[in-house]
Every structure is written in structure tokens, then in C-alpha cells.
Amino acid sequence: MDERKIAVKLLYDIDKNGAYINIALEKTLNTNELQPHQKGFISELVHGVTERKITLDYIISQFSALKLNKISPNVLNVLRTGIYQLMFMTKVPPSAAVNESVKIAKSFGGPRIGGFVNGVLRTVQRNSDNISYPEDPTERLSVYYSYPLELVKLFTDEFGLEFTEAMLIANNTKRPLTLRCNLLKTTPDNLVKNLETEGINAQVYHNRKFPELDYAITVDKIKNIKTLESFIKGEFYVQDVAAMLVTDVLAPKPGDTVIDMCAAPGGKTTHIAEKMLNKGKVYAFDIYEHKLNLINENASRLGITICDTVLQDAAILCSEYINSADCVLVDAPCSGLGIIGKKPDIKYQRKPEDFKNLSEISLSVLNNAAQYVKKGGTLVFSTCTVMKEENEGVIEKFLQTHGENFSLEQIENINTCNNGYVTLYPHVDGVDGFFICKLKKH
């Protein structure tokens, strides 16, 4: 099947069936006999159209005689993919973007639909530099950067217009992929050499804000990462710098007992074990058996033997672990608004009422974590969101009931720490949006 048609069918699955973009892509790309360049094209098109869907629909509404709700879902996705190629994929010849889209449209609805798609795309091609966007500042941000208006208002209420626009731009800008070098198996310099031998342009990560992250590696886009010998040997784990910082803040030591309360898929769990030099014990909690299997697979590949996976709802107290841990990590359930750049479908799924529900779950997990950590131990709370209600708001409520036993610790190895809180922003720090705070038990 043509890769553009595969992309259209994937987009239908994501829109109509609520499929997660990364899972849907992986399943489709692994079950079709596709060349690497075809897989890359499909992935770019599906991610790109999902990321820019609001912008694309706005453009279609300007140049189509039919209203959006009168266009069939498959034909609408043909238009979206065609316009995305015309406006955002500079390596695709405009003639190919139009002609191939028309072919797919004909397969869905015959010559009449093909003519309709041809007319819209040709008009967009001629007028792409003259598209007028809404004058209202908030509506303009919503349409131009493709974010639901409700979410843009949420951001501007919290951060202001200028800060919000900078954040949206950063989320729509691709950053280099980062890898965490597995120091149990190799060194950053050797990993760079091994990757370059495999045809990957790699270099040790450098950021003056985070000088201690000398084990991070940045690489150009990798199309088939799981086939690399260095991946199979467990020399690295794909992880954003912000997520690496969480384990640095936790600072587990060899021989410690550590609990990772919400552990899947195991990125931070395995990083903790690496920091401990594979000595001690890490208990990885998750509520789903298949996610625990994923943690075990990652640990095995990385050569880690000290992780015990536990089928456990972190929101329910387990008396077996009370006062047992030197360090506890709560990487809490959250809206994920800090990682929209990597998972653009998140912005269409979240509603304002989600924040309250997620914050309540986070607080219940944190309350249990407080009982698991020993006196003198460390409790780290992190999220991949930038919203205060899910971050500082949760910690403030926690300290209202646990303030006698816990205190906020200044995080010395991150220079953006403010009164014990660290919030990282894509446009400020060049990493995923994240929140980290460190608590000490007395």
C-alpha cells in the first residue's frame, strides 16, 4: 500500500478510535513490509498532521466550498496530508503532494472527490503565502500553532501571551534525540564512537544549565533504533534530558533501597539502578502487568539485575513497604502538557477538569510514598507538565498535612531551582517541560 494512504488510514484510527499516535505508528510500521525511508515518511506525516491539525483544518475551511463537517473523515485526512506536504515538507515536490493526494481521494470517492481534492490543494498551493489568521491574539495562537483554544487560554492565563507563544513555538520545533549512556556497560565517548560506526551522527550532550549530564548523548534522527547493535547490547536508553535530571536529583547510592511508585516503562527505574551501580534494590510499581513486563525487558537489555517489578496501585498503601526505602520517586500521573512536542495528540485529549482529577491522584500517591520512605530519606516528586495546579499545588497540599515530617530541599545541581521547586520549559531550557522537587523526611 502507498505510504500516503497508510498515513491517511492511521490518522483515521487516531481521530475516530482514540488510538495513541506512537502505539498506532509502531504497530502499523512493524506489520507492513516497508522500506526505512517509507517508514520515516509515514511517521513524519502522521506526527506532523496531528501536530498541525487545527492549522490545517483552518486552511481547508478557507479554501473549500464544503464545510469541514460535510467532508468525509478519510477525504479530510487526504486534504490534511496534502496541505501538510505543501506547507511543511519542503523536500516533497508540490506536484507529488497534489497528484498523489488526488489518487488516494479517487480511491475513496471516485473522480468527483478526486477533482474536489485537486481543486482545494491547487488553490492552497497558489495562496499559501496569503493566508489570513484571526486578529484576536489568543485565537491567532490557537490557529497558527495548532492548539485547542481552551488550552491556549489556560496557558495564557498562567503564563501570559508572550511566554505562551514562545512555548508553543518550541513545542512545534523538533529537537535532537537524546540518549542516556548506560555507564554499567560503556562510556559516553565509546558510545559516540559505536554509534558513528553504525552510521549515526552523535555527540556528548552539552548544556551550561546542566553540566553534570555528561552521560547524555544527542543524535540525529534514527529511523530503526531497535536494530542498532549498540541498542541491542544495552549501551543506551532513549530518554529526554529532563527525565534524566529527575534521577540525578533523587541521587540514589549503591546499596540503597529505592521505590519507583509509577515506574513504567522503566526509564527512571533503570537509571536509578545504573546510578546505584547495580547494587541494592529497586522496587518498580505499576498497576498494569504488561507495563511491568516492559520494565523487565528494558532492565534485562541494560544488564540490570536489582529491579523487582511489583503489581501495585501506587494510590493504595501497601504496608509491606512502610519505612523501608532510602529514596522514593513519585513520577506522578499528570496531563503530560510538558511533552506535547513529542506526543502532539495529548493537546487534543486533555480537558481542564482533568487537572483536578490528576492532582488528587498524585496527592494520594505522594501520601503513600511518605510512609514508605525512612526517616532521613529522600522523596522526589516529578511530573511532565508545567501547570502549577499539578505541581506546586500538589506539594503545598502535601506539606499542609506532612509539614512536620518533611521539608523542601534546595536542588543544588539545577541552577533554575526556585524555593525547592524546579520547572523546566521547552523554550527556556531546551528540554521537555518538567517539574521536580525534593523532600527530606525528618
mmCIF file of C-alpha atoms in Angstrom, residues 48-49 55-57 59-60 76-89 97-98 101 120-122 124-125:
data_model
loop_
_atom_site.group_PDB
_atom_site.id
_atom_site.type_symbol
_atom_site.label_atom_id
_atom_site.label_comp_id
_atom_site.label_asym_id
_atom_site.label_seq_id
_atom_site.Cartn_x
_atom_site.Cartn_y
_atom_site.Cartn_z
ATOM 1 C CA GLY A 48 3.083 16.418 11.524
ATOM 2 C CA VAL A 49 -0.603 16.315 10.602
ATOM 3 C CA THR A 55 -3.982 24.900 11.418
ATOM 4 C CA LEU A 56 -4.659 22.518 8.532
ATOM 5 C CA ASP A 57 -8.411 22.477 9.176
ATOM 6 C CA ILE A 59 -6.740 26.431 5.924
ATOM 7 C CA ILE A 60 -9.132 23.859 4.450
ATOM 8 C CA LEU A 76 -10.491 15.265 5.155
ATOM 9 C CA ASN A 77 -7.315 13.405 6.114
ATOM 10 C CA VAL A 78 -6.264 13.301 2.454
ATOM 11 C CA LEU A 79 -6.588 17.097 2.394
ATOM 12 C CA ARG A 80 -4.702 17.438 5.669
ATOM 13 C CA THR A 81 -1.819 15.267 4.486
ATOM 14 C CA GLY A 82 -1.707 17.046 1.133
ATOM 15 C CA ILE A 83 -1.612 20.531 2.658
ATOM 16 C CA TYR A 84 0.929 19.438 5.263
ATOM 17 C CA GLN A 85 3.238 18.263 2.485
ATOM 18 C CA LEU A 86 2.756 21.529 0.577
ATOM 19 C CA MET A 87 3.403 23.788 3.569
ATOM 20 C CA PHE A 88 5.709 21.914 5.936
ATOM 21 C CA MET A 89 7.587 19.195 3.999
ATOM 22 C CA ALA A 97 1.913 16.242 -2.905
ATOM 23 C CA VAL A 98 -1.086 17.171 -5.060
ATOM 24 C CA SER A 101 -3.330 13.020 -2.799
ATOM 25 C CA VAL A 120 -8.562 22.640 -2.866
ATOM 26 C CA LEU A 121 -4.881 21.682 -2.944
ATOM 27 C CA ARG A 122 -4.140 23.720 -6.088
ATOM 28 C CA VAL A 124 -3.809 26.324 -1.286
ATOM 29 C CA GLN A 125 -0.611 25.965 -3.319
#
